[in-house]
Short mmCIF file of C-alpha atoms and ligand atoms in Angstrom, two decimals:
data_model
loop_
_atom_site.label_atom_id
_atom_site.label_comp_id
_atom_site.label_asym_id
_atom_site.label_seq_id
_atom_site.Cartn_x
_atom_site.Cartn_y
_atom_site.Cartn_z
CA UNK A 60 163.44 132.44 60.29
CA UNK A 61 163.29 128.73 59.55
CA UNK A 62 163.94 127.78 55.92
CA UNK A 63 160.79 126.27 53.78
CA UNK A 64 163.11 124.74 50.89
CA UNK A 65 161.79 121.19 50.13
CA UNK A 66 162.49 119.48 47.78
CA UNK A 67 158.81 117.48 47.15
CA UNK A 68 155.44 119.20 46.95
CA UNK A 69 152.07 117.87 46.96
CA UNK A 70 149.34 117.88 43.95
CA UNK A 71 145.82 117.05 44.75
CA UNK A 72 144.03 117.12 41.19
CA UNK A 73 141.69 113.89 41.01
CA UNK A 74 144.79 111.51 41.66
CA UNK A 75 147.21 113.00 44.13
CA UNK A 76 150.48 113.02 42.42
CA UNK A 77 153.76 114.75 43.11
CA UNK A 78 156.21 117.23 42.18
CA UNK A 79 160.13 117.21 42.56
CA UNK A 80 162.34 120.26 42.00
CA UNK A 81 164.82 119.46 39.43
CA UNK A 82 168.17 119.46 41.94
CA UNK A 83 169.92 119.00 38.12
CA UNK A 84 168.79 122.21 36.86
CA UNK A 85 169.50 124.13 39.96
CA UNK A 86 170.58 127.20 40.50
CA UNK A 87 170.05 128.45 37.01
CA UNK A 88 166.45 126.93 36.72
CA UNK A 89 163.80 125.70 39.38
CA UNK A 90 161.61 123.41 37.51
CA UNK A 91 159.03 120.85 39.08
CA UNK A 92 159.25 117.29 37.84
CA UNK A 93 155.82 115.41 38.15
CA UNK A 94 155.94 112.05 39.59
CA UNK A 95 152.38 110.32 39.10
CA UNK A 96 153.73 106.44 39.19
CA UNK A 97 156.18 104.64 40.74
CA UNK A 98 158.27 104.09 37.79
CA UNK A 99 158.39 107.84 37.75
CA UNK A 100 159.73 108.30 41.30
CA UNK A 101 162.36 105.34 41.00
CA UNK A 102 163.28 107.01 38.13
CA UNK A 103 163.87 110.60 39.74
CA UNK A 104 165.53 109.03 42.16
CA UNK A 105 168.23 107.30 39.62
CA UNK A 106 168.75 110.26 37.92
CA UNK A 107 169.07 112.63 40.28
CA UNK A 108 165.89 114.85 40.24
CA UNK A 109 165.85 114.31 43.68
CA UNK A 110 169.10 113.64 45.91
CA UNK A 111 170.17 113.43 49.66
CA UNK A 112 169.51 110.53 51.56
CA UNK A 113 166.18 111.64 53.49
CA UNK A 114 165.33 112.79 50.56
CA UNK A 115 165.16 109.75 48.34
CA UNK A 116 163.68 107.94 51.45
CA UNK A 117 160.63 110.52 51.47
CA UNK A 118 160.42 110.16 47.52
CA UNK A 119 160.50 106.08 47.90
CA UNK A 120 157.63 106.72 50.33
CA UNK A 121 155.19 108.38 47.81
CA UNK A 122 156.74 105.30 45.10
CA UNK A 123 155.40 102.74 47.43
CA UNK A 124 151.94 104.46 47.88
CA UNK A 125 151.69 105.12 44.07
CA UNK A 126 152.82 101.50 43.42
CA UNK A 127 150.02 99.73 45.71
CA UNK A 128 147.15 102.46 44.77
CA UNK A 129 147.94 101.46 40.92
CA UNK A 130 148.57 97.50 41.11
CA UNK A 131 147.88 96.51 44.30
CA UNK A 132 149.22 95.01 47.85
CA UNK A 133 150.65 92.14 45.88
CA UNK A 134 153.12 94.09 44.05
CA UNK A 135 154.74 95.37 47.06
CA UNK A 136 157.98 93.52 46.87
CA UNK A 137 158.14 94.25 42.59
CA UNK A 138 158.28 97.66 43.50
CA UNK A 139 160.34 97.89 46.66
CA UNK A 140 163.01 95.94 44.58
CA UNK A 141 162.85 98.73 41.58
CA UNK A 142 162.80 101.22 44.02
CA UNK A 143 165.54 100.00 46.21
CA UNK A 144 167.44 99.51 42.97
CA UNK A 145 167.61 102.95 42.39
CA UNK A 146 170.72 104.04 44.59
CA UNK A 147 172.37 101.78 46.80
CA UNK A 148 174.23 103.53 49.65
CA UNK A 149 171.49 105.82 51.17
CA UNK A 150 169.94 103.59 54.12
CA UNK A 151 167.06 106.22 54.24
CA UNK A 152 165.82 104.41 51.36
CA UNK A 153 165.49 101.03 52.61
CA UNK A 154 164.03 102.46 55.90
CA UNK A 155 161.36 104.26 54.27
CA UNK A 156 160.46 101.36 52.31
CA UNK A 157 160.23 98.70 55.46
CA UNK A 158 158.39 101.44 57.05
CA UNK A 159 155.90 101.73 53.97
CA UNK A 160 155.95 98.00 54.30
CA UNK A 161 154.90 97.78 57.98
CA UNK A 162 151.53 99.49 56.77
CA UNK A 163 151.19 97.05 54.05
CA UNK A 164 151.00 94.27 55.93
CA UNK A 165 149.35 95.48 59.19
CA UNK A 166 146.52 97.29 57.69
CA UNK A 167 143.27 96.05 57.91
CA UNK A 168 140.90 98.68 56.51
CA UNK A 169 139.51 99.46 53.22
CA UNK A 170 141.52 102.42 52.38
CA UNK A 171 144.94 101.26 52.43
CA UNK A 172 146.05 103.92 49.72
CA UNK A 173 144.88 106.69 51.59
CA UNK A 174 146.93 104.93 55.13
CA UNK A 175 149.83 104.68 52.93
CA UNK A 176 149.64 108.52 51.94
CA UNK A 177 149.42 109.57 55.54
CA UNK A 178 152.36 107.08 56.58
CA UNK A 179 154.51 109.02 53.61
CA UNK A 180 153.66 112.81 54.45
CA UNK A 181 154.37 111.81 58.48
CA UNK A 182 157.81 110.08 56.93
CA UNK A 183 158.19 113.80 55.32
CA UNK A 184 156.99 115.82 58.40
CA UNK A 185 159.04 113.75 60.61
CA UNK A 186 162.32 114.34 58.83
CA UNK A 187 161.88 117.69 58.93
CA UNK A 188 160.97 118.10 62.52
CA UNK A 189 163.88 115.45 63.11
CA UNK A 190 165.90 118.13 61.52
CA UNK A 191 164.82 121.06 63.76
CA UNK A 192 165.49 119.29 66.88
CA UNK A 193 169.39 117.88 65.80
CA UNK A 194 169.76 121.73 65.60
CA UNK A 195 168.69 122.72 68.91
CA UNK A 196 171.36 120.08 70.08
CA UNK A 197 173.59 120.92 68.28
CA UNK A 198 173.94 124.39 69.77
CA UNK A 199 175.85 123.26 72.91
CA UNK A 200 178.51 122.50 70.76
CA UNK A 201 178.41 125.93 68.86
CA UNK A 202 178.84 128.74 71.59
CA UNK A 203 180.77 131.40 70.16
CA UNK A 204 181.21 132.36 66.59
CA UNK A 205 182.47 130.44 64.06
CA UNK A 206 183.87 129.44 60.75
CA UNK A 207 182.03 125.95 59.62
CA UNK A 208 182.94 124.22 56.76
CA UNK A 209 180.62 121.78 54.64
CA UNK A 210 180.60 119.45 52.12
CA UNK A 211 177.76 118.03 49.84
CA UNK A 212 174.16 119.38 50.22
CA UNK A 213 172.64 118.58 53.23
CA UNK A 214 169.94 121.01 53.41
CA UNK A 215 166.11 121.52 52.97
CA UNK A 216 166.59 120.52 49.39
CA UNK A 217 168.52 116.67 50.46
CA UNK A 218 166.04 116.54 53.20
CA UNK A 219 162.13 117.07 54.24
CA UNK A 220 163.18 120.39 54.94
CA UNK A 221 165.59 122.43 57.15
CA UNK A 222 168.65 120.30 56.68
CA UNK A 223 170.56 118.20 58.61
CA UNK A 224 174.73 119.40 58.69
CA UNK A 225 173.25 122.86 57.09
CA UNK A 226 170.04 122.91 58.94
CA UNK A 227 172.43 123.15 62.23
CA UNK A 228 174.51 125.42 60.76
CA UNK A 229 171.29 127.54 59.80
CA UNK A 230 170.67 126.75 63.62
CA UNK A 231 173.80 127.88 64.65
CA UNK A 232 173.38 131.18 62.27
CA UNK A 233 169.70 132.24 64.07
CA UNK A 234 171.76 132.10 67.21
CA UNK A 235 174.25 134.29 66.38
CA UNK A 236 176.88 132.16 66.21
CA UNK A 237 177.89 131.74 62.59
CA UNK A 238 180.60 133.46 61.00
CA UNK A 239 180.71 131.67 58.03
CA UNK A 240 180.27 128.64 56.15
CA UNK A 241 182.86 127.36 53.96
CA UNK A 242 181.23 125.87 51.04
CA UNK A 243 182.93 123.12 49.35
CA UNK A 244 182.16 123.06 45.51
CA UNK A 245 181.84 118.88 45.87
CA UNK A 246 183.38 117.27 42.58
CA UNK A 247 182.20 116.08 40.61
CA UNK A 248 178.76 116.27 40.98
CA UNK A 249 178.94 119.93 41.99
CA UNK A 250 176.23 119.73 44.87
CA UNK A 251 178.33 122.26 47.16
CA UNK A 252 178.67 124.94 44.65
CA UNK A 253 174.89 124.80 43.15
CA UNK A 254 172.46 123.94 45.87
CA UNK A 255 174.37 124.37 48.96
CA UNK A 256 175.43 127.82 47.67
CA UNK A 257 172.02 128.37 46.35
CA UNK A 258 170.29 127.65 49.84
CA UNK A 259 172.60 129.74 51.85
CA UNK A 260 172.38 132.57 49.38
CA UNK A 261 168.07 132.19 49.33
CA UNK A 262 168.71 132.17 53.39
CA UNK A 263 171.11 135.36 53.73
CA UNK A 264 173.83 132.77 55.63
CA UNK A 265 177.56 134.29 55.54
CA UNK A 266 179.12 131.89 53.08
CA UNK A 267 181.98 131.11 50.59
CA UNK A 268 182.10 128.91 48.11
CA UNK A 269 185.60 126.98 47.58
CA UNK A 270 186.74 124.15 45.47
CA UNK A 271 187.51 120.66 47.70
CA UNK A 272 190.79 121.12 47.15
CA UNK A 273 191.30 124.46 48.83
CA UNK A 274 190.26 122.99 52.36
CA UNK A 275 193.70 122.52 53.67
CA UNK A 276 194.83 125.76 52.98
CA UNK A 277 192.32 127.92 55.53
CA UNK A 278 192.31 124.74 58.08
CA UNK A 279 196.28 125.71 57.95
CA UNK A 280 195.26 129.19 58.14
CA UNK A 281 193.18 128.89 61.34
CA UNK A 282 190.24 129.28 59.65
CA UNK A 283 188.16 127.04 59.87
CA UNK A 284 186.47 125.83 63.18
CA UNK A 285 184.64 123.00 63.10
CA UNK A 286 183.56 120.18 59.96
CA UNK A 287 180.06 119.22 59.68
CA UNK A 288 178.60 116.59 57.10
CA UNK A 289 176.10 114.75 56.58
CA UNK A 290 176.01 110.93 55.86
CA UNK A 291 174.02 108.56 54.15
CA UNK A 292 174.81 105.11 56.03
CA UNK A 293 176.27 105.29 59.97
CA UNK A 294 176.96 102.08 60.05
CA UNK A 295 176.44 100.26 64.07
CA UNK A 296 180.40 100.79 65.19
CA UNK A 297 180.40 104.73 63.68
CA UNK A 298 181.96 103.82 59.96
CA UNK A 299 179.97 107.00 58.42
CA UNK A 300 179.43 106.61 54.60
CA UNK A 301 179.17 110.08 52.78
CA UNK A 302 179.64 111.88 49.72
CA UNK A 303 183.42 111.29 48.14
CA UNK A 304 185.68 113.56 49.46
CA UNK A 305 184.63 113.71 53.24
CA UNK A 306 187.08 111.12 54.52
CA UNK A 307 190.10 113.61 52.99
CA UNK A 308 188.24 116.16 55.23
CA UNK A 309 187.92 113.77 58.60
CA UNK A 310 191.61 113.35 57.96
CA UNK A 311 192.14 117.11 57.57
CA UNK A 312 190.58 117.79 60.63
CA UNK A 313 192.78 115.34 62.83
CA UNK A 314 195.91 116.79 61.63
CA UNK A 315 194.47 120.23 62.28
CA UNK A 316 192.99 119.35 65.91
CA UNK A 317 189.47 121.12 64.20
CA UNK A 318 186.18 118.92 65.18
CA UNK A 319 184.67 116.58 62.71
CA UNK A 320 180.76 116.30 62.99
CA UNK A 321 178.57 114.07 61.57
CA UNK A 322 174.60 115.31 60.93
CA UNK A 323 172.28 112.47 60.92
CA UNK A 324 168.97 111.69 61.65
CA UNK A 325 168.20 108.38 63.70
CA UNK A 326 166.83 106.88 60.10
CA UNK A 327 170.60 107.30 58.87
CA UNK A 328 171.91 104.80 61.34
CA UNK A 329 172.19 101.22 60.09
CA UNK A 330 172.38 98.46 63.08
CA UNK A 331 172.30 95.92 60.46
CA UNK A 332 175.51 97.05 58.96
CA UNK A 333 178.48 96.37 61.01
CA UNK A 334 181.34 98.18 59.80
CA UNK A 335 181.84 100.73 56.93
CA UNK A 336 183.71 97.39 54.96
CA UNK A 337 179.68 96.39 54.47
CA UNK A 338 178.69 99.61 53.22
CA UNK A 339 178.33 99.06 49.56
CA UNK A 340 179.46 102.37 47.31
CA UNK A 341 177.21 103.78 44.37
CA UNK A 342 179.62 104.02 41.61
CA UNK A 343 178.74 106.28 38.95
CA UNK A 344 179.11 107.54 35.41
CA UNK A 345 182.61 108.67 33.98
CA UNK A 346 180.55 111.20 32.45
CA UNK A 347 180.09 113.15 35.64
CA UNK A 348 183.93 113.26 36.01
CA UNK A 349 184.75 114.00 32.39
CA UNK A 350 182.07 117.04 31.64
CA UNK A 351 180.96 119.57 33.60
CA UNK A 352 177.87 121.35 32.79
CA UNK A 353 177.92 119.12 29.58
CA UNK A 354 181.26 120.21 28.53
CA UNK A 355 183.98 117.42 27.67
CA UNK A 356 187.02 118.33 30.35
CA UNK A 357 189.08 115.76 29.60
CA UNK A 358 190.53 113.69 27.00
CA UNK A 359 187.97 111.13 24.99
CA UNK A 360 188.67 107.87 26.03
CA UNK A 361 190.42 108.24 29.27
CA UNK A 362 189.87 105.33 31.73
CA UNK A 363 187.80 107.20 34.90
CA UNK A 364 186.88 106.08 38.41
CA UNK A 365 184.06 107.81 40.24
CA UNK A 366 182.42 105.84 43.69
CA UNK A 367 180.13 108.29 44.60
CA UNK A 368 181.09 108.20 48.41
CA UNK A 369 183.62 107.36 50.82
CA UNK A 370 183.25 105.81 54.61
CA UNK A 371 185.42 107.70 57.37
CA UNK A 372 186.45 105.52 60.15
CA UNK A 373 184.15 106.10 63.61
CA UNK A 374 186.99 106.82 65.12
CA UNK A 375 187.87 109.79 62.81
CA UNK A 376 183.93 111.43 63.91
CA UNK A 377 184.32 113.89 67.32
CA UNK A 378 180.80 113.10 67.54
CA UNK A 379 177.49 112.15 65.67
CA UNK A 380 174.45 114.64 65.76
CA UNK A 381 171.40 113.26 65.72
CA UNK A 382 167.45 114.39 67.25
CA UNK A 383 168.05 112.04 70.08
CA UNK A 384 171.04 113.23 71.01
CA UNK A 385 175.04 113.72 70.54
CA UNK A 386 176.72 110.65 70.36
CA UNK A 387 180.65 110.20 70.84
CA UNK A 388 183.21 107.45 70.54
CA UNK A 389 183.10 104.46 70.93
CA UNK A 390 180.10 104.63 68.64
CA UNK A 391 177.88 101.11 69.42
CA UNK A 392 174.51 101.65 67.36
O1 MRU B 409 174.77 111.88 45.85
P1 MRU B 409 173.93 112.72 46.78
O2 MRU B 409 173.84 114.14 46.37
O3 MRU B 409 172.60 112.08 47.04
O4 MRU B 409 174.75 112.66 48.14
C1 MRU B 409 174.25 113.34 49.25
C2 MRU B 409 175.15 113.26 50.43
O5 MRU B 409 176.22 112.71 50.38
C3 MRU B 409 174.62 113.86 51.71
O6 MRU B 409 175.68 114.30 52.50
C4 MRU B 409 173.81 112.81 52.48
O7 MRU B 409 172.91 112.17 51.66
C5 MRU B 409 173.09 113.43 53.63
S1 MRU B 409 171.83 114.54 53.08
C6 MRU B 409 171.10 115.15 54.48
#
């Protein structure tokens, strides 16, 4: 049974609008967010409505097709800057909106909003067939049963559906092959423990929900078999950016001889980056280090760091998972 958790639906009233899932309220509530305007997506986006690199590329889609249906061709590069504004790291972003672009400037018709909404849903189909086919090759890698440990929310919710890292482990689960997944909470921002949870739990997978700090202790325990992640920059020698905390995890893995995997879909993979050093890191609010679930943890006033993600060496990745294929080191994208 494939999962059907997306994270955007579709509203055709007399202007087609749509609707996010609030990933902020999840688990305890599942409300829909309407995004009519581009200002609306962009600011979804920022906030965190919706999350996950795919994700925020699909979203940018439907904020470049709202922005030229409501002021035109010529505001194209107004709006790609707002949107591209919104969070820097994910390259999914950017893709989607020089995709979006591409149609701008090629098409010749008279309906160029309606082009521009069938460019966006095929950027949302894609990803999510994209997703169903890095599973299928992933399963050479996956042929007995076993313990998998993830970080971050890679699933149908971060994606167009399915999942990337957790879409293969769903993959590898339908084939029998999944003992568990390890869940890892993901501080600060808590996307382990509330949606990754949340989606295994909707999906009946085997998992276990752990705070980042407790990896080390089953990896020393033998139990865990394999790492997978997702990213949201590869940059073009293997440098994978990804959500703070993975690199501790690629290091983890060497010292325990387990397998470090990287999920990604061929839109993740930045040729125009050359090295992780490029990769420029979101750096957030102290607020999401100091308070959890609006509650003041630590001491007012205390000085607080919080980049958002962290790059792990190429050479640190066994290999990078993609639709196209498995690739290994020496990564050259
Ligand atoms: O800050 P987030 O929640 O957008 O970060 C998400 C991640 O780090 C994911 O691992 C990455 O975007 C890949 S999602 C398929």
């Amino acid at each position: 049974m494939k999962s059907e958790v997306v994270p955007i639906r579709m509203v055709n009233e007399d202007t087609f609008f749509i609707e996010m899932i609030d990933q902020k309220e999840l688990p305890q509530n599942e409300i829909w967010v309407a995004c009519k305007t581009v200002e609306d997506v962009a600011d979804a986006i920022r906030s965190m409505v919706v999350r996950g690199a795919p994700a925020i590329g699909i979203a940018a889609a439907y904020g470049v097709l709202f922005a030229i249906r409501d002021h035109g061709k010529e505001s194209f590069d107004k709006y790609a800057r707002l949107l591209g504004q919104t969070r820097p790291t994910a390259v999914n972003l950017f893709w989607a909106i020089d995709r979006m672009k591409t149609v701008v400037e090629d098409y010749e018709g008279r309906d160029l909003a309606g082009r521009l909404k069938v460019e966006a849903d095929l950027i949302f189909e894609e990803d999510r067939e994209n997703n169903l086919r890095m599973g299928d090759q992933a399963q050479s890698l996956f042929t007995k049963p076993s313990n998998i440990l993830t970080h971050c929310n890679t699933g149908g919710l971060a994606t167009g559906g399915f999942g990337t890292a957790l879409g293969i482990i769903r993959a590898v689960h339908h084939a029998g092959n999944l003992k568990k997944v390890w869940v890892d909470e993901t501080r600060p921002y808590l996307q382990g423990a509330r949606l990754t949870a949340w989606e295994c739990m909707k999906d009946d997978i085997p998992s276990t929900l752990i705070t980042d700090n407790m990896a080390g202790y089953f990896m020393q325990k033998g139990e865990v078999d394999a790492v997978i992640v997702g990213t949201d920059r590869v940059a073009a020698n293997g440098d994978v950016a990804n959500k703070i905390g993975t690199y501790s995890l690629a290091v983890l893995c060497k010292f325990h001889n387990i397998p470090f995997y990287v999920a990604a879909p061929v839109s993740t993979i930045d040729p125009n980056t050359p090295t992780g050093k490029e990769i420029v890191i979101e750096q957030r609010s102290s607020e999401e280090v100091t308070h959890v679930s609006g509650k003041s943890i630590a001491p007012e006033g205390v000085k607080v760091s919080h980049p958002a993600f962290d790059v792990t060496p190429g050479n640190l990745v066994t290999a990078i998972i993609t639709e196209d294929g498995i690739f290994t080191s020496p990564y050259a994208f």
